[in-house]
């Protein structure tokens, strides 16, 4: 089950598509569900399937195809660092290494306190602001330096 | 510094938080192109003619003439037709569409309204890259503004032309930038490219006639309508009309987007981007996004920034993403990262791409880590041969082309890696 606020947002998305094409809203419905629940458990996806009148398998297909869906519980904050070539030329790997060192975790790992999960990302379409990282899919941080990473982690640790 | 005419970002001030809003766009003569069309009753065919005259070519990568593409849409079709804007900007090095959408969103909306008018379309979608949430929210606000002001919806500006526009947010899949994968994605499916033919103009979104254009392509249209196709063409070069945003990234002092006329020398662009960082020497440049062949610095310095000049130099203008690499860059490592990207992003439908991208990555990876064999260089070429031209979509080619070009231009460096088990730079 999702909250009434989430359902309202999903309804807003459904209204963008032809009446018989509710399935088109599946990507945003999953994103909204993930925002509420933190990750996409089977029961959440089954609920979305029912809500949109889709077979559950069709919803799983979408959830597993796109990179930004969390298919397992993650830390409270998912930090995705872009290490693709343009960012790497401007310190993308240094940022990734610094975050790894600060949090004592590697890519695809979560800190023991359940606060942070670190991910390696592909180009976010922001290479001019390199190095960039993304917090919980929504907050993009640009021109990252070690100091700024310190500040960010401190802010999120509160 | 030389001042060029701008058609996309003229008068845009990104430091002002309200500059993007409709009232400010209107002050920059925004929405006067669609007003001109509707009040002068310019026919849809004349609009397409004007775009043809402008020699505007698709800014998404393939450079297909836009006016011609628009003329493929069936005219007498009774049912629904769609236009779709490809804002799924994910080609490494490209970040221009994001700036158009966050700093000048209404120029995109106006461009899409004009396109819809020209092709007799009532509904459009704008598919926005997953990682740029703020930009998606900005577009949602801008669309609402346009609707409230009567530029979107039924009977636009009191005419009998109606058009609605909706934003669709992607969620992290490079392949959805491929136009038919993007259509599948809007339909709520995995983003796996379709076979072509049938082309989207006949069988597109929900099986209906559809035209897909890049963000920058649509955003170029209002200027063309206001100033005329010929004027636009004159800003650039024959067959390469207008101005274009180039996203400059990598080893320069001022990475960012620069709008310059087609045919501007690369050296001028490099200068605008503040020159080489730390005064180092330019070693190599990928002039059109990561999928395009790399060129050595010396060749780039002799090249102009337009479709035909870059093609003559041996690469492609692509999306206009200019990735600059200085003398400290290891080309093997650079290629390793790009090969990993294509391996990671292959949708897995075709065997040559799914398996081949994995092979390419593993071999470049072993060369980078001092475990390469001399035969690997031919093997890489051979694998690239077996991918290119044998797949459903162009991601296969995009994975193969950089490999060939890197080995062609920087063969010595690969050999050094294999022989000495370490980097040359
Ligand atoms: C793997 C792949 C990724 C692509 N990514 C994009 C993209 O992010 N943005 C884009 O506009 N076109 C992209 N394209 C090109 C589109 O398929 C299509 O040609 C383009 O959107 C057409 O618009 P245009 O004619 O205005 O350039 C991509 C193509 C391929 C094969
Ligand atoms: S070429 Fe690659 S990405 Fe394109 S359809 Fe085939 S497997 Fe998918
Ligand atoms: S390479 Fe990092 S945002 Fe493009």
JSON list of C-alpha atoms in Angstrom, two decimals, chain A residues 12-13 15-18 21 23-28 30-32 34-35 54 58 61-62 64-69 82-86 88-91 93 120-129 134 136-140 142-143, chain B residues 82 89-95 98 102 125 127 129-134 136 140 166-173 175-176 185-192 206 249-251 255 277 323-325 329 334 337-338 340-341 344-345 347:
[
{"chain": "A", "resi": 12, "resn": "UNK", "atom": "CA", "xyz": [-1.03, 13.09, -11.72]},
{"chain": "A", "resi": 13, "resn": "UNK", "atom": "CA", "xyz": [1.38, 11.02, -13.83]},
{"chain": "A", "resi": 15, "resn": "UNK", "atom": "CA", "xyz": [-3.25, 11.73, -16.40]},
{"chain": "A", "resi": 16, "resn": "UNK", "atom": "CA", "xyz": [-0.39, 12.55, -18.79]},
{"chain": "A", "resi": 17, "resn": "UNK", "atom": "CA", "xyz": [-1.10, 9.54, -20.99]},
{"chain": "A", "resi": 18, "resn": "UNK", "atom": "CA", "xyz": [-4.07, 8.30, -23.04]},
{"chain": "A", "resi": 21, "resn": "UNK", "atom": "CA", "xyz": [-2.23, 3.63, -21.57]},
{"chain": "A", "resi": 23, "resn": "UNK", "atom": "CA", "xyz": [1.21, 1.51, -18.10]},
{"chain": "A", "resi": 24, "resn": "UNK", "atom": "CA", "xyz": [3.11, 4.56, -19.35]},
{"chain": "A", "resi": 25, "resn": "UNK", "atom": "CA", "xyz": [3.07, 5.83, -15.77]},
{"chain": "A", "resi": 26, "resn": "UNK", "atom": "CA", "xyz": [4.89, 2.78, -14.42]},
{"chain": "A", "resi": 27, "resn": "UNK", "atom": "CA", "xyz": [8.34, 4.41, -14.32]},
{"chain": "A", "resi": 28, "resn": "UNK", "atom": "CA", "xyz": [7.17, 7.38, -12.32]},
{"chain": "A", "resi": 30, "resn": "UNK", "atom": "CA", "xyz": [7.89, 3.09, -9.19]},
{"chain": "A", "resi": 31, "resn": "UNK", "atom": "CA", "xyz": [10.00, 6.17, -8.54]},
{"chain": "A", "resi": 32, "resn": "UNK", "atom": "CA", "xyz": [7.29, 7.65, -6.32]},
{"chain": "A", "resi": 34, "resn": "UNK", "atom": "CA", "xyz": [10.65, 4.17, -3.99]},
{"chain": "A", "resi": 35, "resn": "UNK", "atom": "CA", "xyz": [10.71, 7.71, -2.59]},
{"chain": "A", "resi": 54, "resn": "UNK", "atom": "CA", "xyz": [-0.37, -4.49, -15.34]},
{"chain": "A", "resi": 58, "resn": "UNK", "atom": "CA", "xyz": [5.89, -6.44, -16.49]},
{"chain": "A", "resi": 61, "resn": "UNK", "atom": "CA", "xyz": [10.94, -6.04, -15.88]},
{"chain": "A", "resi": 62, "resn": "UNK", "atom": "CA", "xyz": [10.89, -2.26, -15.70]},
{"chain": "A", "resi": 64, "resn": "UNK", "atom": "CA", "xyz": [15.20, -4.35, -13.04]},
{"chain": "A", "resi": 65, "resn": "UNK", "atom": "CA", "xyz": [15.99, -2.61, -16.34]},
{"chain": "A", "resi": 66, "resn": "UNK", "atom": "CA", "xyz": [16.52, 0.96, -15.13]},
{"chain": "A", "resi": 67, "resn": "UNK", "atom": "CA", "xyz": [19.53, 1.70, -12.93]},
{"chain": "A", "resi": 68, "resn": "UNK", "atom": "CA", "xyz": [18.02, 4.12, -10.45]},
{"chain": "A", "resi": 69, "resn": "UNK", "atom": "CA", "xyz": [15.57, 1.71, -8.85]},
{"chain": "A", "resi": 82, "resn": "UNK", "atom": "CA", "xyz": [29.98, 9.60, -11.66]},
{"chain": "A", "resi": 83, "resn": "UNK", "atom": "CA", "xyz": [33.27, 8.08, -12.81]},
{"chain": "A", "resi": 84, "resn": "UNK", "atom": "CA", "xyz": [32.68, 8.15, -16.55]},
{"chain": "A", "resi": 85, "resn": "UNK", "atom": "CA", "xyz": [35.50, 9.54, -18.69]},
{"chain": "A", "resi": 86, "resn": "UNK", "atom": "CA", "xyz": [34.64, 13.27, -18.78]},
{"chain": "A", "resi": 88, "resn": "UNK", "atom": "CA", "xyz": [37.31, 11.13, -14.51]},
{"chain": "A", "resi": 89, "resn": "UNK", "atom": "CA", "xyz": [39.36, 13.73, -16.40]},
{"chain": "A", "resi": 90, "resn": "UNK", "atom": "CA", "xyz": [38.33, 16.25, -13.74]},
{"chain": "A", "resi": 91, "resn": "UNK", "atom": "CA", "xyz": [38.73, 14.17, -10.60]},
{"chain": "A", "resi": 93, "resn": "UNK", "atom": "CA", "xyz": [37.80, 8.90, -9.34]},
{"chain": "A", "resi": 120, "resn": "UNK", "atom": "CA", "xyz": [29.34, 4.07, -9.11]},
{"chain": "A", "resi": 121, "resn": "UNK", "atom": "CA", "xyz": [27.35, 6.05, -11.65]},
{"chain": "A", "resi": 122, "resn": "UNK", "atom": "CA", "xyz": [27.43, 6.65, -15.39]},
{"chain": "A", "resi": 123, "resn": "UNK", "atom": "CA", "xyz": [27.27, 10.03, -17.10]},
{"chain": "A", "resi": 124, "resn": "UNK", "atom": "CA", "xyz": [24.62, 12.21, -15.47]},
{"chain": "A", "resi": 125, "resn": "UNK", "atom": "CA", "xyz": [24.61, 14.81, -18.23]},
{"chain": "A", "resi": 126, "resn": "UNK", "atom": "CA", "xyz": [26.43, 17.29, -16.03]},
{"chain": "A", "resi": 127, "resn": "UNK", "atom": "CA", "xyz": [30.06, 16.75, -17.07]},
{"chain": "A", "resi": 128, "resn": "UNK", "atom": "CA", "xyz": [30.72, 20.50, -17.20]},
{"chain": "A", "resi": 129, "resn": "UNK", "atom": "CA", "xyz": [30.26, 20.57, -13.42]},
{"chain": "A", "resi": 134, "resn": "UNK", "atom": "CA", "xyz": [24.01, 12.39, -6.73]},
{"chain": "A", "resi": 136, "resn": "UNK", "atom": "CA", "xyz": [19.19, 9.67, -3.35]},
{"chain": "A", "resi": 137, "resn": "UNK", "atom": "CA", "xyz": [18.63, 10.11, -7.10]},
{"chain": "A", "resi": 138, "resn": "UNK", "atom": "CA", "xyz": [17.56, 13.74, -6.73]},
{"chain": "A", "resi": 139, "resn": "UNK", "atom": "CA", "xyz": [20.12, 16.05, -5.23]},
{"chain": "A", "resi": 140, "resn": "UNK", "atom": "CA", "xyz": [23.01, 16.69, -7.58]},
{"chain": "A", "resi": 142, "resn": "UNK", "atom": "CA", "xyz": [28.65, 19.72, -8.47]},
{"chain": "A", "resi": 143, "resn": "UNK", "atom": "CA", "xyz": [32.34, 20.65, -8.56]},
{"chain": "B", "resi": 82, "resn": "UNK", "atom": "CA", "xyz": [2.83, 12.38, -31.64]},
{"chain": "B", "resi": 89, "resn": "UNK", "atom": "CA", "xyz": [20.98, 13.31, -22.64]},
{"chain": "B", "resi": 90, "resn": "UNK", "atom": "CA", "xyz": [23.26, 10.51, -21.45]},
{"chain": "B", "resi": 91, "resn": "UNK", "atom": "CA", "xyz": [26.02, 10.41, -24.04]},
{"chain": "B", "resi": 92, "resn": "UNK", "atom": "CA", "xyz": [29.18, 10.91, -21.94]},
{"chain": "B", "resi": 93, "resn": "UNK", "atom": "CA", "xyz": [30.40, 14.46, -22.40]},
{"chain": "B", "resi": 94, "resn": "UNK", "atom": "CA", "xyz": [27.02, 15.94, -23.35]},
{"chain": "B", "resi": 95, "resn": "UNK", "atom": "CA", "xyz": [25.27, 18.42, -21.03]},
{"chain": "B", "resi": 98, "resn": "UNK", "atom": "CA", "xyz": [20.06, 20.31, -19.49]},
{"chain": "B", "resi": 102, "resn": "UNK", "atom": "CA", "xyz": [16.86, 24.78, -16.92]},
{"chain": "B", "resi": 125, "resn": "UNK", "atom": "CA", "xyz": [6.11, 14.18, -24.68]},
{"chain": "B", "resi": 127, "resn": "UNK", "atom": "CA", "xyz": [11.55, 12.50, -22.12]},
{"chain": "B", "resi": 129, "resn": "UNK", "atom": "CA", "xyz": [17.20, 12.08, -18.36]},
{"chain": "B", "resi": 130, "resn": "UNK", "atom": "CA", "xyz": [16.76, 10.42, -14.95]},
{"chain": "B", "resi": 131, "resn": "UNK", "atom": "CA", "xyz": [19.63, 11.98, -13.03]},
{"chain": "B", "resi": 132, "resn": "UNK", "atom": "CA", "xyz": [18.59, 15.61, -13.53]},
{"chain": "B", "resi": 133, "resn": "UNK", "atom": "CA", "xyz": [15.60, 15.83, -11.18]},
{"chain": "B", "resi": 134, "resn": "UNK", "atom": "CA", "xyz": [15.84, 19.62, -10.72]},
{"chain": "B", "resi": 136, "resn": "UNK", "atom": "CA", "xyz": [12.59, 17.84, -14.67]},
{"chain": "B", "resi": 140, "resn": "UNK", "atom": "CA", "xyz": [7.11, 20.76, -15.13]},
{"chain": "B", "resi": 166, "resn": "UNK", "atom": "CA", "xyz": [3.84, 16.40, -20.96]},
{"chain": "B", "resi": 167, "resn": "UNK", "atom": "CA", "xyz": [7.18, 15.62, -19.35]},
{"chain": "B", "resi": 168, "resn": "UNK", "atom": "CA", "xyz": [8.25, 12.03, -18.81]},
{"chain": "B", "resi": 169, "resn": "UNK", "atom": "CA", "xyz": [11.04, 11.35, -16.34]},
{"chain": "B", "resi": 170, "resn": "UNK", "atom": "CA", "xyz": [13.60, 8.66, -17.23]},
{"chain": "B", "resi": 171, "resn": "UNK", "atom": "CA", "xyz": [15.25, 6.53, -14.55]},
{"chain": "B", "resi": 172, "resn": "UNK", "atom": "CA", "xyz": [18.77, 5.69, -15.54]},
{"chain": "B", "resi": 173, "resn": "UNK", "atom": "CA", "xyz": [19.28, 3.87, -18.84]},
{"chain": "B", "resi": 175, "resn": "UNK", "atom": "CA", "xyz": [19.93, 3.17, -24.18]},
{"chain": "B", "resi": 176, "resn": "UNK", "atom": "CA", "xyz": [16.66, 5.10, -23.81]},
{"chain": "B", "resi": 185, "resn": "UNK", "atom": "CA", "xyz": [10.16, 3.40, -22.34]},
{"chain": "B", "resi": 186, "resn": "UNK", "atom": "CA", "xyz": [7.30, 5.92, -22.60]},
{"chain": "B", "resi": 187, "resn": "UNK", "atom": "CA", "xyz": [5.00, 2.96, -23.19]},
{"chain": "B", "resi": 188, "resn": "UNK", "atom": "CA", "xyz": [6.07, 1.69, -19.77]},
{"chain": "B", "resi": 189, "resn": "UNK", "atom": "CA", "xyz": [8.37, -1.10, -20.89]},
{"chain": "B", "resi": 190, "resn": "UNK", "atom": "CA", "xyz": [12.05, -1.98, -20.78]},
{"chain": "B", "resi": 191, "resn": "UNK", "atom": "CA", "xyz": [13.94, 0.42, -23.03]},
{"chain": "B", "resi": 192, "resn": "UNK", "atom": "CA", "xyz": [14.89, -2.02, -25.76]},
{"chain": "B", "resi": 206, "resn": "UNK", "atom": "CA", "xyz": [1.60, 3.51, -29.22]},
{"chain": "B", "resi": 249, "resn": "UNK", "atom": "CA", "xyz": [34.57, 18.96, -20.77]},
{"chain": "B", "resi": 250, "resn": "UNK", "atom": "CA", "xyz": [37.86, 17.51, -19.56]},
{"chain": "B", "resi": 251, "resn": "UNK", "atom": "CA", "xyz": [41.20, 19.26, -19.34]},
{"chain": "B", "resi": 255, "resn": "UNK", "atom": "CA", "xyz": [34.36, 23.60, -18.96]},
{"chain": "B", "resi": 277, "resn": "UNK", "atom": "CA", "xyz": [44.19, 23.51, -17.98]},
{"chain": "B", "resi": 323, "resn": "UNK", "atom": "CA", "xyz": [35.98, 15.92, -24.55]},
{"chain": "B", "resi": 324, "resn": "UNK", "atom": "CA", "xyz": [39.44, 17.39, -24.17]},
{"chain": "B", "resi": 325, "resn": "UNK", "atom": "CA", "xyz": [42.40, 15.28, -23.08]},
{"chain": "B", "resi": 329, "resn": "UNK", "atom": "CA", "xyz": [45.95, 11.22, -20.28]},
{"chain": "B", "resi": 334, "resn": "UNK", "atom": "CA", "xyz": [40.36, 6.30, -21.22]},
{"chain": "B", "resi": 337, "resn": "UNK", "atom": "CA", "xyz": [36.36, 3.40, -19.01]},
{"chain": "B", "resi": 338, "resn": "UNK", "atom": "CA", "xyz": [34.36, 4.00, -22.17]},
{"chain": "B", "resi": 340, "resn": "UNK", "atom": "CA", "xyz": [32.99, -0.46, -19.56]},
{"chain": "B", "resi": 341, "resn": "UNK", "atom": "CA", "xyz": [30.21, 2.05, -20.14]},
{"chain": "B", "resi": 344, "resn": "UNK", "atom": "CA", "xyz": [27.20, -1.84, -18.81]},
{"chain": "B", "resi": 345, "resn": "UNK", "atom": "CA", "xyz": [24.58, -0.08, -20.93]},
{"chain": "B", "resi": 347, "resn": "UNK", "atom": "CA", "xyz": [20.38, -3.66, -23.52]}
]
